[in-house]
PDB file of C-alpha atoms and ligand atoms in Angstrom:
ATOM      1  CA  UNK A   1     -27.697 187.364  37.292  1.00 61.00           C
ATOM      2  CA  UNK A   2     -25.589 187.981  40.243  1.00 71.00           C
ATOM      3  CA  UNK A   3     -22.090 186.721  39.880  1.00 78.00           C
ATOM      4  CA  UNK A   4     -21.190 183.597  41.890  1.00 81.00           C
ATOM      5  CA  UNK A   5     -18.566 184.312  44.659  1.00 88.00           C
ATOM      6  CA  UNK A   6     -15.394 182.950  43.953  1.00 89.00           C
ATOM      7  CA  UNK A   7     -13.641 180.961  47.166  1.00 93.00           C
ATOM      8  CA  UNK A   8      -9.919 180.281  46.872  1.00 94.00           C
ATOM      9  CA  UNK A   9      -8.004 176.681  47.691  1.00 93.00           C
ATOM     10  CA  UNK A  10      -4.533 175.992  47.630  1.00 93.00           C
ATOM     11  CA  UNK A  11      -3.176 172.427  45.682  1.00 91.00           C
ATOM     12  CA  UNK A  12      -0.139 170.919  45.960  1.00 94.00           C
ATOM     13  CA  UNK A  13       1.197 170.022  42.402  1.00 93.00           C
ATOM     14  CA  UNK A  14       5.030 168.728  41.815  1.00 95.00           C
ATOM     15  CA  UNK A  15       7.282 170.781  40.373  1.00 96.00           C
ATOM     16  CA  UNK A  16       7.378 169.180  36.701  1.00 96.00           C
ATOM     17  CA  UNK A  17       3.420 169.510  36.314  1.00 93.00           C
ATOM     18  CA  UNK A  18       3.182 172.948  37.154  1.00 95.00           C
ATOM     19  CA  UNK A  19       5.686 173.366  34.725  1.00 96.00           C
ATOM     20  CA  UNK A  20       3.713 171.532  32.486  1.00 95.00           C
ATOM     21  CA  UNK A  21       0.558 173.322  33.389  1.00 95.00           C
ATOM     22  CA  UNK A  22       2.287 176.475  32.643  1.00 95.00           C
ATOM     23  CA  UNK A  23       3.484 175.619  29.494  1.00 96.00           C
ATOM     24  CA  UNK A  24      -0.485 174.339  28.904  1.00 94.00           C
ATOM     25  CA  UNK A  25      -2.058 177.377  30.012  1.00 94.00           C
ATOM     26  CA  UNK A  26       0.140 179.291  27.988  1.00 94.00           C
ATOM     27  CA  UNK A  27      -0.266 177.341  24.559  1.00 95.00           C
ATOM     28  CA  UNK A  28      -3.950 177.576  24.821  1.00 93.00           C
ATOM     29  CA  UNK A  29      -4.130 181.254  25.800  1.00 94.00           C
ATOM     30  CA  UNK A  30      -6.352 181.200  28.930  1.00 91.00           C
ATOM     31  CA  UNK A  31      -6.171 184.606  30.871  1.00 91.00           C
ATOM     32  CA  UNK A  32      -4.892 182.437  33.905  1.00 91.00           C
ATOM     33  CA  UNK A  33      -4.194 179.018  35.556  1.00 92.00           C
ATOM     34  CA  UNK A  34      -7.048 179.727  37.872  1.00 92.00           C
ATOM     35  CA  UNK A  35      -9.312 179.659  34.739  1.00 91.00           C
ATOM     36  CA  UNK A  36      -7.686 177.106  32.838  1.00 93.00           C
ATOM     37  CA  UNK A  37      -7.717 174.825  35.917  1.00 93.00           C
ATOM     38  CA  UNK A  38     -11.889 175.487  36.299  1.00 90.00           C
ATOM     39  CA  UNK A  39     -11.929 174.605  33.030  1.00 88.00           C
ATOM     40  CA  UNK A  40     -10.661 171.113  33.917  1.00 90.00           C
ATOM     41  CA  UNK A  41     -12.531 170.686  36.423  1.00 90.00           C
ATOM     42  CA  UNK A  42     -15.766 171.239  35.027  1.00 85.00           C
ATOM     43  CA  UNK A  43     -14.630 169.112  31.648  1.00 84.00           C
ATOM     44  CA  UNK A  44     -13.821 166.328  34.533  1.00 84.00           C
ATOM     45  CA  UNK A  45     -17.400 166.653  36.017  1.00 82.00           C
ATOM     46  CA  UNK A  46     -19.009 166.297  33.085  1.00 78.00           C
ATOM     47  CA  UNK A  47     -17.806 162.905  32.192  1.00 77.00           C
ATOM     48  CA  UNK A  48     -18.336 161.910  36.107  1.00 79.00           C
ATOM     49  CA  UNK A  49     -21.911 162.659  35.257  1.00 77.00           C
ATOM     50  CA  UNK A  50     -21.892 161.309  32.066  1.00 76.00           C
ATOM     51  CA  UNK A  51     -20.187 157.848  33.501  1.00 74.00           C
ATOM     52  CA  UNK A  52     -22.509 157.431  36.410  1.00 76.00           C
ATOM     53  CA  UNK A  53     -25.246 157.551  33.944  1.00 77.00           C
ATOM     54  CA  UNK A  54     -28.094 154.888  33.569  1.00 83.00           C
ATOM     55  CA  UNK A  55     -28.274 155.004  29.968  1.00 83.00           C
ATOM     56  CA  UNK A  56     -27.454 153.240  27.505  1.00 89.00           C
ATOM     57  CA  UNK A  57     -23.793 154.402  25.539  1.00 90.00           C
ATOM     58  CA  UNK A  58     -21.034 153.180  23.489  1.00 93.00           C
ATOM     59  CA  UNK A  59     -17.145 154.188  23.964  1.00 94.00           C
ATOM     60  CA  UNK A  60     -13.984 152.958  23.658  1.00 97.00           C
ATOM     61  CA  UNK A  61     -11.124 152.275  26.148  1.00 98.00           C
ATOM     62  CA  UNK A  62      -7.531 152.546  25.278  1.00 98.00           C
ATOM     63  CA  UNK A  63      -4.956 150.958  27.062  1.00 98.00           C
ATOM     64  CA  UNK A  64      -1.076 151.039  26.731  1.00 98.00           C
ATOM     65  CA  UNK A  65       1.005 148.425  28.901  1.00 97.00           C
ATOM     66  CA  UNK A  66       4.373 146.975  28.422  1.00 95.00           C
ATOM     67  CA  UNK A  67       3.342 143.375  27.811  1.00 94.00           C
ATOM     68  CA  UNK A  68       6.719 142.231  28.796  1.00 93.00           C
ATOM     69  CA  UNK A  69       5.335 143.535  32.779  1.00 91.00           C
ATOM     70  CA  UNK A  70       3.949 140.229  34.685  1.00 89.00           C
ATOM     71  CA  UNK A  71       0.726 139.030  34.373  1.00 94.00           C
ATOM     72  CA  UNK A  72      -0.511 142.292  32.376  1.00 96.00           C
ATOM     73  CA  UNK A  73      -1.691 140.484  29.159  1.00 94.00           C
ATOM     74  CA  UNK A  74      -3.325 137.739  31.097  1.00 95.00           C
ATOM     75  CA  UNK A  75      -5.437 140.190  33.474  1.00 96.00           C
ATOM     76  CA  UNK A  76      -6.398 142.331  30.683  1.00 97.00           C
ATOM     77  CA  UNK A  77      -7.490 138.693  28.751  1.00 96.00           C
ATOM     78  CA  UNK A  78      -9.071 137.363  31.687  1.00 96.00           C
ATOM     79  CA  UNK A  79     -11.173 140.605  32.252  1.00 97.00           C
ATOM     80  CA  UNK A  80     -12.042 140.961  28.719  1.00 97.00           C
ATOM     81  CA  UNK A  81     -13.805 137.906  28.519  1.00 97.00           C
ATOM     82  CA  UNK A  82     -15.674 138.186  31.306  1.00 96.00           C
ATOM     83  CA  UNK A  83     -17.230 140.772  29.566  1.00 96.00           C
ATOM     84  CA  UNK A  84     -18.143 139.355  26.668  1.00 96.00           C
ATOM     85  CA  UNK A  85     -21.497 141.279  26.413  1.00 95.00           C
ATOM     86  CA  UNK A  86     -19.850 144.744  27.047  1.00 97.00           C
ATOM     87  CA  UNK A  87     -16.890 144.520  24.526  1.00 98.00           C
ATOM     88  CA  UNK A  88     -18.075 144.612  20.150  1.00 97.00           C
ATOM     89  CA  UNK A  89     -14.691 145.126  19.191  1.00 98.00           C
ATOM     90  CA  UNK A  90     -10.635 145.032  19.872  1.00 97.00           C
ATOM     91  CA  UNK A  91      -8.212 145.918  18.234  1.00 98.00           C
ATOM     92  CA  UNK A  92      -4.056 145.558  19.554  1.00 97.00           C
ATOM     93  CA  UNK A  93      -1.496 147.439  18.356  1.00 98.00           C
ATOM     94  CA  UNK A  94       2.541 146.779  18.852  1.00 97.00           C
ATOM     95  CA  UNK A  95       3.891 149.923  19.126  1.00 97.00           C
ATOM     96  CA  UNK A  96       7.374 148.763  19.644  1.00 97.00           C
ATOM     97  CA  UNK A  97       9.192 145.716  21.172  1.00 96.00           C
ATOM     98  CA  UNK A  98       7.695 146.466  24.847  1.00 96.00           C
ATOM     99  CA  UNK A  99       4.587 148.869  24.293  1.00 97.00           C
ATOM    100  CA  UNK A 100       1.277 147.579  23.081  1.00 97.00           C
ATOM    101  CA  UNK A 101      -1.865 149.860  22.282  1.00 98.00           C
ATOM    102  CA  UNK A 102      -4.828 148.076  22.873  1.00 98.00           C
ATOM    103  CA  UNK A 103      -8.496 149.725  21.453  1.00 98.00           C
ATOM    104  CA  UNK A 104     -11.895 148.445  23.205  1.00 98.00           C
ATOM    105  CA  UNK A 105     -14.993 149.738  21.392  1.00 98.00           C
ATOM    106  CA  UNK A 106     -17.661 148.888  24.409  1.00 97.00           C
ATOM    107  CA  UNK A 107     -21.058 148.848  24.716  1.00 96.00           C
ATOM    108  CA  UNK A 108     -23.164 148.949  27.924  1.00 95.00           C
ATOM    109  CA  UNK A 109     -24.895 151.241  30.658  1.00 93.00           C
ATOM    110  CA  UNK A 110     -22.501 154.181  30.978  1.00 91.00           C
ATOM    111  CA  UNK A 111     -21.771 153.593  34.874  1.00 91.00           C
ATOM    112  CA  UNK A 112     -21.316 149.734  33.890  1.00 94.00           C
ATOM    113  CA  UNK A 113     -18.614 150.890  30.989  1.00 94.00           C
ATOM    114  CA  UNK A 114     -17.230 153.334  33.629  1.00 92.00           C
ATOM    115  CA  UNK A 115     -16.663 150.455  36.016  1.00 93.00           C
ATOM    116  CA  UNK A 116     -15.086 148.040  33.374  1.00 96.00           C
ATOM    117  CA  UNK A 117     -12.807 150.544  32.230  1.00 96.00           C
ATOM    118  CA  UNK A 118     -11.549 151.692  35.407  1.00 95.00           C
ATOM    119  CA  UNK A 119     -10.918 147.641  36.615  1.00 96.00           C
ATOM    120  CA  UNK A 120      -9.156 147.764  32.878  1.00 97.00           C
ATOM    121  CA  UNK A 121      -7.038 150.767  33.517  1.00 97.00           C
ATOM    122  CA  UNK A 122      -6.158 149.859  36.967  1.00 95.00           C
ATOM    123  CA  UNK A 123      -4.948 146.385  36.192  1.00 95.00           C
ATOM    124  CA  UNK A 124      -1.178 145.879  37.337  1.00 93.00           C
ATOM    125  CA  UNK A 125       1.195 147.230  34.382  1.00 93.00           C
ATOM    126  CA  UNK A 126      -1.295 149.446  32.538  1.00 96.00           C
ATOM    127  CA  UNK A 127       0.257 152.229  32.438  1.00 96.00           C
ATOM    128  CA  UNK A 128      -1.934 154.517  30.659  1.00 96.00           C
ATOM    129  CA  UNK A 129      -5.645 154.099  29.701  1.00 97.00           C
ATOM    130  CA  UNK A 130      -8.924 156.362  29.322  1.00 96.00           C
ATOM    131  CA  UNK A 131     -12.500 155.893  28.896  1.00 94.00           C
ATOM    132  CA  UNK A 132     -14.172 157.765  26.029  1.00 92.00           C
ATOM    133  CA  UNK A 133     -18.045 157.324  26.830  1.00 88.00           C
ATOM    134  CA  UNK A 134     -20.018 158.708  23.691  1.00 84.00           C
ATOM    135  CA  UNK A 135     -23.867 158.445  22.938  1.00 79.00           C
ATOM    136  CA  UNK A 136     -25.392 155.858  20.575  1.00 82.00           C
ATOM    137  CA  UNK A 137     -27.044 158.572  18.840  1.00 80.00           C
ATOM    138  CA  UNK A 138     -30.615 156.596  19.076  1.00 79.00           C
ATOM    139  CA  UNK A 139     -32.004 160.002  21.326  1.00 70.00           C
ATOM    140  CA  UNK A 140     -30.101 162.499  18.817  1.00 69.00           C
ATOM    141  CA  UNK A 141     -31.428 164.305  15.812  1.00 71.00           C
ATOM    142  CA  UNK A 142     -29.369 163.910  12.741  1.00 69.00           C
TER     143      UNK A 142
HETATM  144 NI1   NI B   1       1.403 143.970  21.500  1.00 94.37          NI
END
């Protein structure tokens, strides 16, 4: 197979990521940034696929706010049951006298989980949440 041609952009990163990007590629031995960076990306596309899916999937969202931030806990409560359907289980965690860990196993379409997640993570005082979209193993073999 011929080898794809490579084309060549320039990003603007701040100082202190590249630094930590550095560090990253470094720790995980990739050849390059260039390579460790494609490797991102294509890890990135992947779950963009896998969240605009119409199938059927089961995940988890975790969320860490400072519940002392305005508002935070009652968006995140308000949201939560509106989507009483989506969410099977919750489970909060205070991780110290400001920080709480919060754990949403979800249920759903994968673009519908994608789309309550990112309204989750977005909310006001969130200030660090992810998605983790995984099959319901009913089309896997054992
Ligand atoms: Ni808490």
């Amino acid at each position: 197979m011929e080898k794809e041609p490579v084309a060549r952009i320039s990003v603007s990163l701040n100082r202190t990521l590249l630094r930590k990007l550095d560090r990253m590629v470094r720790e995980k031995g990739y050849d390059n940034r260039s390579l460790a960076i494609s490797g991102m990306i294509a890890n990135t596309l992947v779950e963009h696929q896998q969240e605009l899916a119409d199938v059927e999937a089961a995940g988890t969202v975790t969320l860490v706010y400072d519940h002392h931030k305005p508002h935070v806990q009652e968006t995140l409560t308000e949201l939560q049951h509106d989507h009483l359907q989506t969410i099977v289980s919750t489970l909060h965690v205070h991780l110290d006298h400001h920080n709480c860990l919060e754990v949403l196993v979800v249920r759903g379409k994968a673009s519908a989980l994608n789309a309550f997640a990112n309204r989750l993570i977005g909310a006001k005082g969130v200030k660090h949440g992810r998605l983790s979209i995984t099959t319901t193993g009913k089309d896997l073999p054992a």
